[in-house]
Short mmCIF file of C-alpha atoms and ligand atoms in Angstrom, two decimals:
data_model
loop_
_atom_site.label_atom_id
_atom_site.label_comp_id
_atom_site.label_asym_id
_atom_site.label_seq_id
_atom_site.Cartn_x
_atom_site.Cartn_y
_atom_site.Cartn_z
CA MET W 926 -27.78 -4.23 6.88
CA ALA W 927 -27.92 -2.21 3.38
CA GLU W 928 -26.43 -3.54 0.44
CA ALA W 929 -25.87 -2.70 -3.54
CA ALA W 930 -23.83 -5.74 -5.05
CA GLU W 931 -26.68 -6.96 -7.09
CA PRO W 932 -26.37 -4.62 -10.87
CA GLY W 933 -29.14 -1.86 -11.30
CA ARG W 934 -29.98 -2.52 -7.85
CA ARG W 935 -29.54 1.63 -5.66
CA LEU W 936 -28.61 2.47 -3.01
CA TRP W 937 -28.16 6.12 -1.54
CA ILE W 938 -25.96 7.62 0.96
CA ARG W 939 -28.14 10.00 1.78
CA ASP W 940 -26.95 13.66 3.28
CA PRO W 941 -23.17 12.82 4.60
CA LEU W 942 -22.16 14.69 7.60
CA ALA W 943 -18.75 15.97 4.86
CA ILE W 944 -17.79 14.18 1.84
CA LEU W 945 -15.29 14.63 0.15
CA ALA W 946 -16.25 14.47 -3.13
CA GLU W 947 -18.27 17.68 -5.44
CA GLY W 948 -21.77 18.35 -5.93
CA ALA W 949 -22.15 15.55 -3.38
CA GLY W 950 -23.50 17.37 -0.66
CA GLY W 951 -26.42 15.33 -0.55
CA GLY W 952 -24.86 11.77 -1.03
CA ILE W 953 -24.60 9.55 -3.41
CA VAL W 954 -26.09 6.64 -5.22
CA VAL W 955 -24.40 3.56 -6.52
CA ALA W 956 -25.55 1.02 -8.17
CA GLY W 957 -23.79 -2.84 -8.38
CA THR W 958 -20.11 -2.28 -7.63
CA ARG W 959 -20.01 1.41 -9.23
CA ILE W 960 -21.37 5.23 -8.45
CA VAL W 961 -23.79 6.11 -9.98
CA GLU W 962 -25.09 9.55 -9.02
CA HIS W 963 -23.73 12.53 -7.15
CA VAL W 964 -27.02 13.74 -5.15
CA PRO W 965 -26.97 18.36 -4.65
CA ALA W 966 -26.71 19.49 -0.81
CA GLY W 967 -30.70 19.33 -0.12
CA ALA W 968 -32.07 17.08 -3.15
CA ARG W 969 -32.64 14.17 -3.63
CA PRO W 970 -31.29 10.84 -6.19
CA ALA W 971 -32.31 11.95 -10.13
CA GLY W 972 -33.55 7.82 -10.38
CA PRO W 973 -35.79 5.43 -7.22
CA VAL W 974 -33.43 3.61 -4.64
CA ASP W 975 -33.99 0.92 -4.06
CA GLU W 976 -31.91 1.16 -0.64
CA ILE W 977 -30.73 4.38 1.69
CA PHE W 978 -27.76 4.42 4.07
CA ASP W 979 -28.61 7.69 6.23
CA ALA W 980 -24.64 9.40 6.74
CA SER W 981 -25.43 11.60 8.17
CA ARG W 982 -23.22 11.29 11.27
CA HIS W 983 -20.13 9.98 8.47
CA VAL W 984 -17.81 11.79 6.95
CA VAL W 985 -17.02 10.15 4.21
CA ILE W 986 -13.59 10.26 1.80
CA PRO W 987 -12.90 7.99 -1.02
CA GLY W 988 -11.42 4.49 0.14
CA LEU W 989 -7.80 4.88 0.84
CA ILE W 990 -5.37 3.26 -1.46
CA ASN W 991 -1.27 1.87 -0.37
CA THR W 992 0.74 1.00 -2.87
CA HIS W 993 3.71 -0.78 -0.56
CA HIS W 994 3.64 -2.80 2.66
CA HIS W 995 5.40 -6.22 3.80
CA ALA W 996 2.18 -7.90 5.17
CA PHE W 997 5.15 -10.85 6.36
CA GLN W 998 6.57 -8.20 8.90
CA THR W 999 3.50 -8.25 11.17
CA LEU W 1000 5.26 -11.49 12.80
CA THR W 1001 8.30 -9.64 13.24
CA ARG W 1002 7.18 -6.05 15.02
CA ALA W 1003 8.80 -3.77 17.92
CA HIS W 1004 11.08 -6.83 17.78
CA PRO W 1005 14.35 -6.18 19.53
CA LEU W 1006 16.46 -7.02 17.23
CA ALA W 1007 15.53 -4.46 15.16
CA ILE W 1008 14.01 -1.49 17.16
CA ASP W 1009 16.25 1.59 16.95
CA LYS W 1010 17.56 0.73 14.30
CA PRO W 1011 18.74 2.78 10.15
CA LEU W 1012 18.05 1.07 7.46
CA PHE W 1013 20.80 -1.20 6.80
CA PRO W 1014 21.31 -2.65 9.79
CA TRP W 1015 17.70 -3.33 10.37
CA LEU W 1016 17.61 -4.50 7.53
CA LYS W 1017 21.13 -7.26 8.61
CA ALA W 1018 19.20 -8.33 12.08
CA LEU W 1019 15.58 -9.46 10.29
CA TYR W 1020 17.15 -11.42 7.62
CA THR W 1021 18.60 -13.76 10.17
CA VAL W 1022 15.39 -13.95 11.77
CA TRP W 1023 12.80 -13.86 8.38
CA GLY W 1024 13.94 -17.53 7.11
CA ARG W 1025 11.97 -19.23 9.86
CA ILE W 1026 7.98 -18.20 8.02
CA THR W 1027 5.59 -20.35 7.91
CA PRO W 1028 3.14 -21.20 5.31
CA GLU W 1029 0.51 -20.51 7.47
CA ALA W 1030 2.09 -17.87 9.53
CA PHE W 1031 2.64 -16.14 6.78
CA ARG W 1032 -1.16 -16.66 5.07
CA LEU W 1033 -1.53 -15.42 8.49
CA ALA W 1034 0.66 -12.47 8.44
CA THR W 1035 -1.16 -11.62 5.94
CA ARG W 1036 -4.59 -11.98 6.92
CA VAL W 1037 -3.49 -9.41 10.16
CA ALA W 1038 -2.04 -7.06 7.33
CA PHE W 1039 -4.92 -6.86 5.13
CA THR W 1040 -7.68 -6.60 7.97
CA GLU W 1041 -5.53 -3.42 9.54
CA LEU W 1042 -5.59 -1.31 6.73
CA LEU W 1043 -8.65 -2.25 5.93
CA LEU W 1044 -10.47 -0.83 8.92
CA SER W 1045 -7.72 1.78 8.68
CA GLY W 1046 -10.06 3.07 5.69
CA CYS W 1047 -8.17 1.22 2.84
CA THR W 1048 -10.35 -0.18 -0.53
CA THR W 1049 -7.18 -0.98 -1.91
CA ALA W 1050 -3.88 -3.51 -0.66
CA GLY W 1051 -1.02 -3.45 -2.63
CA ASP W 1052 1.47 -5.36 -0.59
CA HIS W 1053 5.59 -5.66 -2.00
CA HIS W 1054 6.22 -9.54 -0.90
CA TYR W 1055 10.00 -10.32 -1.22
CA LEU W 1056 10.38 -13.34 0.64
CA PHE W 1057 9.96 -17.00 -0.86
CA PRO W 1058 12.05 -19.69 0.98
CA ARG W 1059 11.55 -22.72 0.81
CA GLY W 1060 7.80 -23.42 1.30
CA LEU W 1061 6.34 -20.13 0.70
CA GLU W 1062 7.15 -20.73 -3.22
CA ASP W 1063 3.22 -19.60 -3.90
CA SER W 1064 2.87 -16.51 -1.81
CA VAL W 1065 1.05 -14.62 -4.15
CA ASP W 1066 -1.52 -16.47 -4.94
CA VAL W 1067 -1.56 -16.72 -0.59
CA GLN W 1068 -2.38 -12.82 -1.08
CA VAL W 1069 -4.73 -12.88 -3.81
CA ALA W 1070 -7.02 -16.31 -1.56
CA GLU W 1071 -6.95 -13.45 1.83
CA ALA W 1072 -7.30 -10.84 -0.15
CA ARG W 1073 -10.06 -12.44 -1.96
CA ASP W 1074 -11.95 -13.14 1.36
CA LEU W 1075 -11.47 -10.06 2.38
CA GLY W 1076 -13.54 -8.93 -0.36
CA ILE W 1077 -10.21 -5.82 -0.34
CA ARG W 1078 -9.16 -5.24 -3.72
CA ALA W 1079 -5.12 -6.28 -3.94
CA PHE W 1080 -2.49 -5.04 -5.84
CA VAL W 1081 0.21 -7.80 -4.74
CA THR W 1082 3.33 -7.59 -6.22
CA ARG W 1083 5.84 -10.10 -6.85
CA GLY W 1084 9.02 -9.25 -5.27
CA SER W 1085 12.04 -10.96 -5.85
CA MET W 1086 16.14 -11.19 -3.51
CA SER W 1087 18.83 -13.07 -5.89
CA LEU W 1088 21.45 -10.53 -4.44
CA SER W 1089 23.32 -12.44 -1.88
CA ASP W 1090 25.94 -10.70 0.80
CA ARG W 1091 28.47 -13.87 -1.27
CA GLU W 1092 28.01 -11.59 -4.42
CA GLY W 1093 27.84 -7.80 -3.58
CA GLY W 1094 24.56 -7.58 -1.99
CA LEU W 1095 23.37 -7.81 1.28
CA PRO W 1096 20.45 -10.66 1.94
CA PRO W 1097 22.13 -14.57 3.47
CA GLU W 1098 21.79 -16.90 0.65
CA ALA W 1099 18.93 -18.57 2.49
CA LEU W 1100 16.86 -15.84 1.42
CA THR W 1101 17.63 -15.45 -2.14
CA GLN W 1102 16.49 -17.06 -5.24
CA ASP W 1103 17.79 -17.86 -9.03
CA ASP W 1104 16.81 -15.41 -11.90
CA ASP W 1105 15.13 -18.11 -13.44
CA ALA W 1106 13.19 -19.33 -10.61
CA ILE W 1107 11.39 -16.17 -10.20
CA LEU W 1108 11.17 -14.99 -13.91
CA SER W 1109 9.09 -18.35 -13.89
CA ASP W 1110 7.04 -17.27 -10.23
CA SER W 1111 6.46 -14.33 -12.49
CA GLU W 1112 4.75 -14.90 -16.14
CA ARG W 1113 3.44 -17.92 -13.75
CA VAL W 1114 1.32 -15.00 -11.60
CA LEU W 1115 0.81 -12.82 -13.77
CA ASN W 1116 -1.20 -15.02 -16.49
CA LEU W 1117 -3.02 -16.28 -13.40
CA PHE W 1118 -4.14 -13.15 -11.56
CA HIS W 1119 -3.28 -10.34 -13.23
CA ASP W 1120 -6.02 -8.15 -14.69
CA PRO W 1121 -5.95 -4.79 -16.34
CA ALA W 1122 -9.61 -4.97 -16.77
CA PRO W 1123 -11.19 -1.43 -14.83
CA GLY W 1124 -12.99 -2.55 -11.78
CA ALA W 1125 -10.07 -5.61 -11.94
CA MET W 1126 -10.08 -6.69 -7.73
CA VAL W 1127 -7.02 -8.33 -8.21
CA GLN W 1128 -3.64 -7.24 -10.36
CA ILE W 1129 0.08 -8.11 -10.13
CA GLY W 1130 2.89 -6.04 -11.09
CA LEU W 1131 6.99 -7.07 -10.79
CA ALA W 1132 8.73 -5.88 -8.11
CA PRO W 1133 12.72 -6.85 -7.07
CA CYS W 1134 13.08 -5.73 -3.76
CA SER W 1135 15.53 -3.07 -4.69
CA PRO W 1136 19.12 -2.72 -6.43
CA PHE W 1137 20.85 -3.96 -3.01
CA ALA W 1138 19.03 -7.39 -3.08
CA VAL W 1139 18.31 -8.48 -6.87
CA THR W 1140 21.00 -9.15 -10.21
CA LYS W 1141 20.96 -6.74 -12.87
CA ARG W 1142 20.15 -8.62 -15.27
CA LEU W 1143 16.94 -9.46 -13.24
CA MET W 1144 15.99 -5.63 -12.88
CA ARG W 1145 16.17 -6.27 -17.10
CA GLU W 1146 14.15 -9.15 -17.68
CA SER W 1147 12.00 -8.08 -15.26
CA ALA W 1148 11.23 -5.12 -16.95
CA ASP W 1149 11.43 -6.95 -20.17
CA LEU W 1150 7.80 -8.89 -18.55
CA ALA W 1151 6.51 -6.87 -16.84
CA ALA W 1152 6.05 -5.06 -19.99
CA ARG W 1153 4.79 -8.07 -22.25
CA HIS W 1154 1.81 -8.26 -20.11
CA GLY W 1155 1.36 -5.07 -19.26
CA ALA W 1156 1.63 -4.17 -16.20
CA ARG W 1157 3.61 -2.43 -13.35
CA LEU W 1158 7.17 -2.01 -11.77
CA HIS W 1159 8.18 -1.72 -7.90
CA THR W 1160 10.91 -1.43 -5.97
CA HIS W 1161 12.47 0.76 -3.41
CA LEU W 1162 14.79 2.84 -4.46
CA GLY W 1163 16.04 6.48 -3.15
CA GLU W 1164 15.74 5.51 0.33
CA THR W 1165 19.32 5.76 2.76
CA LEU W 1166 22.33 7.57 2.22
CA ASP W 1167 24.08 3.90 2.87
CA GLU W 1168 21.55 2.72 -0.83
CA ASP W 1169 23.60 5.78 -2.97
CA GLY W 1170 27.37 4.64 -1.83
CA TYR W 1171 26.16 0.70 -2.60
CA CYS W 1172 25.27 1.70 -5.93
CA GLN W 1173 28.83 3.64 -6.12
CA SER W 1174 30.07 1.45 -6.01
CA MET W 1175 28.68 -1.62 -7.23
CA PHE W 1176 27.37 0.26 -10.69
CA GLY W 1177 29.06 3.01 -10.29
CA CYS W 1178 26.48 5.43 -10.75
CA ARG W 1179 23.55 6.37 -8.43
CA PRO W 1180 20.20 4.98 -8.30
CA VAL W 1181 18.48 6.37 -10.58
CA GLU W 1182 21.55 5.50 -12.92
CA TYR W 1183 20.86 2.69 -12.59
CA LEU W 1184 17.36 3.08 -12.87
CA GLU W 1185 17.74 3.78 -16.72
CA GLU W 1186 21.03 1.54 -17.64
CA VAL W 1187 18.30 -1.13 -16.75
CA GLY W 1188 14.89 0.13 -18.98
CA TRP W 1189 12.85 1.64 -15.36
CA LEU W 1190 12.97 5.07 -16.17
CA ASN W 1191 8.69 4.59 -17.40
CA ASP W 1192 5.34 5.31 -16.55
CA ARG W 1193 4.98 1.85 -15.52
CA VAL W 1194 7.17 2.22 -12.83
CA TRP W 1195 6.32 3.04 -8.99
CA LEU W 1196 8.87 2.78 -6.76
CA ALA W 1197 8.75 3.46 -2.48
CA HIS W 1198 10.23 5.99 -0.79
CA GLY W 1199 12.72 8.16 -3.72
CA ILE W 1200 13.45 10.11 -0.86
CA HIS W 1201 17.56 10.85 -1.64
CA PHE W 1202 17.06 12.67 -5.39
CA THR W 1203 19.22 15.35 -6.64
CA ASP W 1204 17.07 17.77 -8.68
CA ALA W 1205 18.26 16.97 -11.69
CA GLU W 1206 16.98 13.04 -11.08
CA VAL W 1207 13.33 14.88 -9.82
CA ALA W 1208 12.96 15.97 -12.82
CA ARG W 1209 13.91 12.76 -14.62
CA LEU W 1210 12.18 11.11 -12.71
CA GLY W 1211 9.13 13.30 -12.92
CA GLY W 1212 9.69 13.52 -16.66
CA ALA W 1213 9.98 9.75 -16.49
CA GLY W 1214 7.01 10.22 -15.29
CA VAL W 1215 7.69 7.42 -11.74
CA GLY W 1216 5.62 7.32 -9.96
CA VAL W 1217 6.73 8.03 -6.32
CA CYS W 1218 4.85 5.88 -2.88
CA HIS W 1219 6.23 8.08 -0.45
CA CYS W 1220 5.98 6.16 3.43
CA PRO W 1221 6.75 9.16 6.18
CA THR W 1222 5.80 6.87 9.07
CA SER W 1223 8.82 4.25 8.32
CA ASN W 1224 10.50 6.79 6.70
CA MET W 1225 10.53 8.30 10.71
CA THR W 1226 10.91 5.19 12.20
CA LEU W 1227 14.81 4.74 10.59
CA ALA W 1228 15.38 7.86 9.78
CA SER W 1229 16.45 7.93 6.69
CA GLY W 1230 15.02 11.03 5.73
CA ARG W 1231 11.98 12.69 3.30
CA CYS W 1232 10.14 12.82 0.54
CA ARG W 1233 10.14 15.42 -2.21
CA THR W 1234 6.73 14.91 -2.86
CA CYS W 1235 6.13 18.31 -3.71
CA GLU W 1236 9.53 19.02 -6.42
CA LEU W 1237 8.34 15.30 -7.37
CA GLU W 1238 4.51 15.84 -7.92
CA ALA W 1239 5.70 19.75 -10.18
CA ALA W 1240 7.42 17.59 -12.21
CA GLY W 1241 5.04 14.93 -13.31
CA SER W 1242 5.43 12.50 -11.04
CA PRO W 1243 2.36 10.39 -9.33
CA VAL W 1244 2.86 10.88 -5.07
CA GLY W 1245 0.52 8.03 -4.07
CA LEU W 1246 1.01 6.59 0.07
CA GLY W 1247 2.36 4.45 1.51
CA VAL W 1248 2.13 2.54 5.05
CA ASP W 1249 5.52 0.10 4.38
CA GLY W 1250 6.53 -2.85 5.60
CA SER W 1251 5.19 -3.89 9.56
CA ALA W 1252 8.63 -4.21 11.14
CA SER W 1253 9.79 -0.54 9.98
CA ASN W 1254 6.07 1.00 10.76
CA ASP W 1255 5.10 -0.82 13.16
CA SER W 1256 1.44 -0.47 12.21
CA SER W 1257 -0.96 -1.47 9.15
CA ASN W 1258 -3.01 1.77 9.21
CA LEU W 1259 -2.62 3.80 6.69
CA MET W 1260 -5.96 6.84 7.62
CA GLU W 1261 -2.36 7.00 10.36
CA GLY W 1262 -0.45 7.56 7.33
CA VAL W 1263 -2.11 10.77 6.84
CA ARG W 1264 -1.77 12.33 8.89
CA HIS W 1265 2.04 11.19 9.21
CA ALA W 1266 1.53 13.29 5.63
CA LEU W 1267 1.04 16.33 6.59
CA MET W 1268 3.08 16.45 9.59
CA ILE W 1269 6.45 15.35 8.00
CA ASN W 1270 6.10 17.49 4.66
CA ARG W 1271 4.56 20.67 7.14
CA LEU W 1272 8.35 20.22 8.96
CA THR W 1273 9.93 20.05 4.98
CA TYR W 1274 7.83 22.61 2.89
CA GLY W 1275 5.90 24.88 5.25
CA ALA W 1276 2.63 25.03 6.89
CA GLU W 1277 0.50 26.78 4.81
CA ALA W 1278 2.25 25.05 1.58
CA VAL W 1279 0.68 21.81 2.61
CA THR W 1280 -2.73 20.42 3.78
CA HIS W 1281 -4.76 18.41 5.10
CA LEU W 1282 -6.24 17.05 1.65
CA ASP W 1283 -3.05 17.05 -0.09
CA ALA W 1284 -2.25 14.32 2.88
CA LEU W 1285 -6.16 13.28 1.65
CA ARG W 1286 -5.26 13.45 -2.22
CA TRP W 1287 -1.38 11.18 -1.96
CA ALA W 1288 -3.97 8.52 -0.19
CA THR W 1289 -6.39 7.93 -2.69
CA GLU W 1290 -5.22 9.79 -6.63
CA GLY W 1291 -2.50 9.79 -5.93
CA SER W 1292 -1.58 6.55 -5.41
CA ALA W 1293 -4.21 5.93 -7.33
CA ALA W 1294 -2.39 7.34 -9.85
CA CYS W 1295 1.25 5.30 -9.16
CA LEU W 1296 -0.83 1.57 -9.77
CA GLY W 1297 -2.45 2.58 -13.17
CA ARG W 1298 -5.37 3.70 -12.73
CA SER W 1299 -8.05 5.68 -13.39
CA ASP W 1300 -11.03 3.54 -12.12
CA ILE W 1301 -10.64 4.76 -7.77
CA GLY W 1302 -8.33 7.09 -6.33
CA ARG W 1303 -12.47 9.09 -6.51
CA ILE W 1304 -15.69 9.66 -5.33
CA ALA W 1305 -16.62 10.33 -8.86
CA PRO W 1306 -20.45 9.36 -11.86
CA GLY W 1307 -17.77 5.91 -12.93
CA ARG W 1308 -15.33 5.54 -10.35
CA GLU W 1309 -15.60 2.51 -8.66
CA ALA W 1310 -18.02 2.85 -5.00
CA ASP W 1311 -15.50 2.48 -3.04
CA LEU W 1312 -15.80 3.77 -0.23
CA ALA W 1313 -13.99 5.31 3.72
CA LEU W 1314 -16.90 6.72 6.49
CA PHE W 1315 -15.58 7.76 9.40
CA THR W 1316 -17.91 8.70 12.42
CA LEU W 1317 -16.47 11.72 14.98
CA GLU W 1318 -18.00 10.38 17.93
CA GLU W 1319 -14.33 9.52 19.90
CA LEU W 1320 -13.15 11.67 22.66
CA ARG W 1321 -11.09 13.14 20.65
CA PHE W 1322 -12.73 14.77 17.71
CA SER W 1323 -15.07 16.33 20.48
CA GLY W 1324 -14.84 20.80 19.63
CA ALA W 1325 -13.87 20.41 16.11
CA HIS W 1326 -14.83 21.68 13.85
CA ASP W 1327 -13.88 21.52 10.39
CA PRO W 1328 -14.74 17.47 9.17
CA LEU W 1329 -12.41 16.29 6.71
CA ALA W 1330 -10.14 18.48 8.70
CA ALA W 1331 -10.51 16.44 12.16
CA LEU W 1332 -10.11 13.23 10.62
CA VAL W 1333 -6.97 14.42 9.96
CA LEU W 1334 -6.26 16.20 12.31
CA CYS W 1335 -7.61 14.95 15.60
CA GLY W 1336 -5.95 11.24 14.50
CA ALA W 1337 -9.02 9.08 12.26
CA THR W 1338 -8.00 5.76 12.66
CA ARG W 1339 -10.57 3.05 12.62
CA ALA W 1340 -13.23 3.82 9.60
CA ASP W 1341 -16.82 3.57 11.11
CA ARG W 1342 -18.19 1.46 7.70
CA VAL W 1343 -15.86 0.62 4.54
CA MET W 1344 -17.46 -0.32 0.90
CA VAL W 1345 -15.33 -2.11 -1.91
CA ALA W 1346 -16.91 -2.22 -5.51
CA GLY W 1347 -19.94 -0.89 -3.97
CA ARG W 1348 -20.23 -3.88 -0.99
CA TRP W 1349 -19.40 -2.97 2.84
CA ARG W 1350 -16.49 -4.60 3.76
CA VAL W 1351 -16.73 -3.44 7.65
CA ILE W 1352 -19.35 -2.37 9.11
CA ASP W 1353 -19.40 -0.06 13.37
CA GLY W 1354 -16.16 -0.68 13.09
CA GLN W 1355 -15.90 -4.85 12.12
CA PRO W 1356 -14.38 -6.99 9.78
CA LEU W 1357 -17.15 -8.59 7.92
CA GLY W 1358 -15.89 -12.20 8.62
CA VAL W 1359 -13.48 -11.92 10.52
CA ASP W 1360 -12.70 -13.35 13.98
CA THR W 1361 -10.44 -10.24 15.11
CA GLY W 1362 -9.52 -11.67 19.14
CA MET W 1363 -8.99 -14.97 16.69
CA LEU W 1364 -7.00 -13.42 14.50
CA HIS W 1365 -5.22 -11.90 17.19
CA GLU W 1366 -4.74 -14.88 19.01
CA ALA W 1367 -3.55 -16.90 16.29
CA HIS W 1368 -1.03 -15.29 14.64
CA SER W 1369 0.58 -13.46 17.85
CA ARG W 1370 1.45 -17.19 18.84
CA LEU W 1371 3.03 -17.64 15.94
CA ALA W 1372 4.85 -14.87 15.62
CA VAL W 1373 6.58 -15.79 19.97
CA ALA W 1374 6.10 -19.50 18.40
CA LEU W 1375 8.89 -19.08 15.59
CA PHE W 1376 10.45 -15.20 15.79
CA GLY W 1377 9.82 -15.38 20.32
CA THR W 1378 14.37 -13.99 21.36
CA LEU W 1379 13.29 -13.25 24.46
ZN1 ZN E 1308 9.34 -1.53 2.07
#
């Protein structure tokens, strides 16, 4: 097995079928955790190499970066209470069962979601976890441990819900925590796990769930706390017209005005969805450098609307990609999300305006920018060696010509190899160290036991 984890040990990923990088037709050289050299077509690396991986069957792209997910929702996919509903009724239906989650179910849900992401070519797993019922107070710790075990890079955002339906919010009281408990745990996990250094394998952000699930005080104090730790902020915003109506009646303003009022209009913030913005709001968000995670699969499933990706990018907002929770996707396949992004944006902007390279860019460089990272998201010397390698050997690719376009247009969903920080984590389509059969059995058994209604 080709490895390149040791510092100074050089692995040449040689002569790829295609690669999403300039001047690297002959492949790339990886040393330690980083890419150190591009090899032009027909050439050899400038220096000696210790190992060679023949990539002539592979299309090589930067590892995909997921910037929005809720791993726990893998336990309630395609749930009869929630299917065929728009966001607010969907949420209210699932709130009635999510409180039943147990620590072991949550651990397995995280493992399932992160493994699915990895298999789809994702090397950085973002998760927005906002459910902390009794017994799950250490949810962030669990997610960090699972990511480390799988070897996937993680960006875990400590989510929160503190505004219950008794106080005018949407979630039931049983699923909320008080602001002080949330802020105290947020500080704890920032101190314990957040690594601001380039090459970090674990980063932590703060993520009050949405305007309709937390208090104004929590929004403000989360922003202050994140600023003190140099950490980023994340929340759901602009997902549905119901949210617009809620903000008007609860706060007397639109969601973007609310964001500004609580100190969130800056370039350390990225938002999930970002659909229902006016032209003036797009300009304000772009001018402030607020990032937006586009979640095409979820937006189509819940019929929430279409993200204004092109206008946001033109205004200055980084645009990334996310699968969103597995109860509104209902999978955790980011490569599938790339294809969905291409399709829904073509429907919005036209066939010539959005290409497969745009969709791949959102899932890589755009997502990296949302997370405030310049060490991942591209295949370039000096960047972390996070790579996804796909073959075109399934029947669905037969007859395909442009290999990079084929990945998106023919519908690649499963990577053959995935490298994170210079180490192979998926080989021959299998995640290292995970028995997917046993994981499936244990996770689905708990999903039925805890959430089954039939
Ligand atoms: Zn979400």
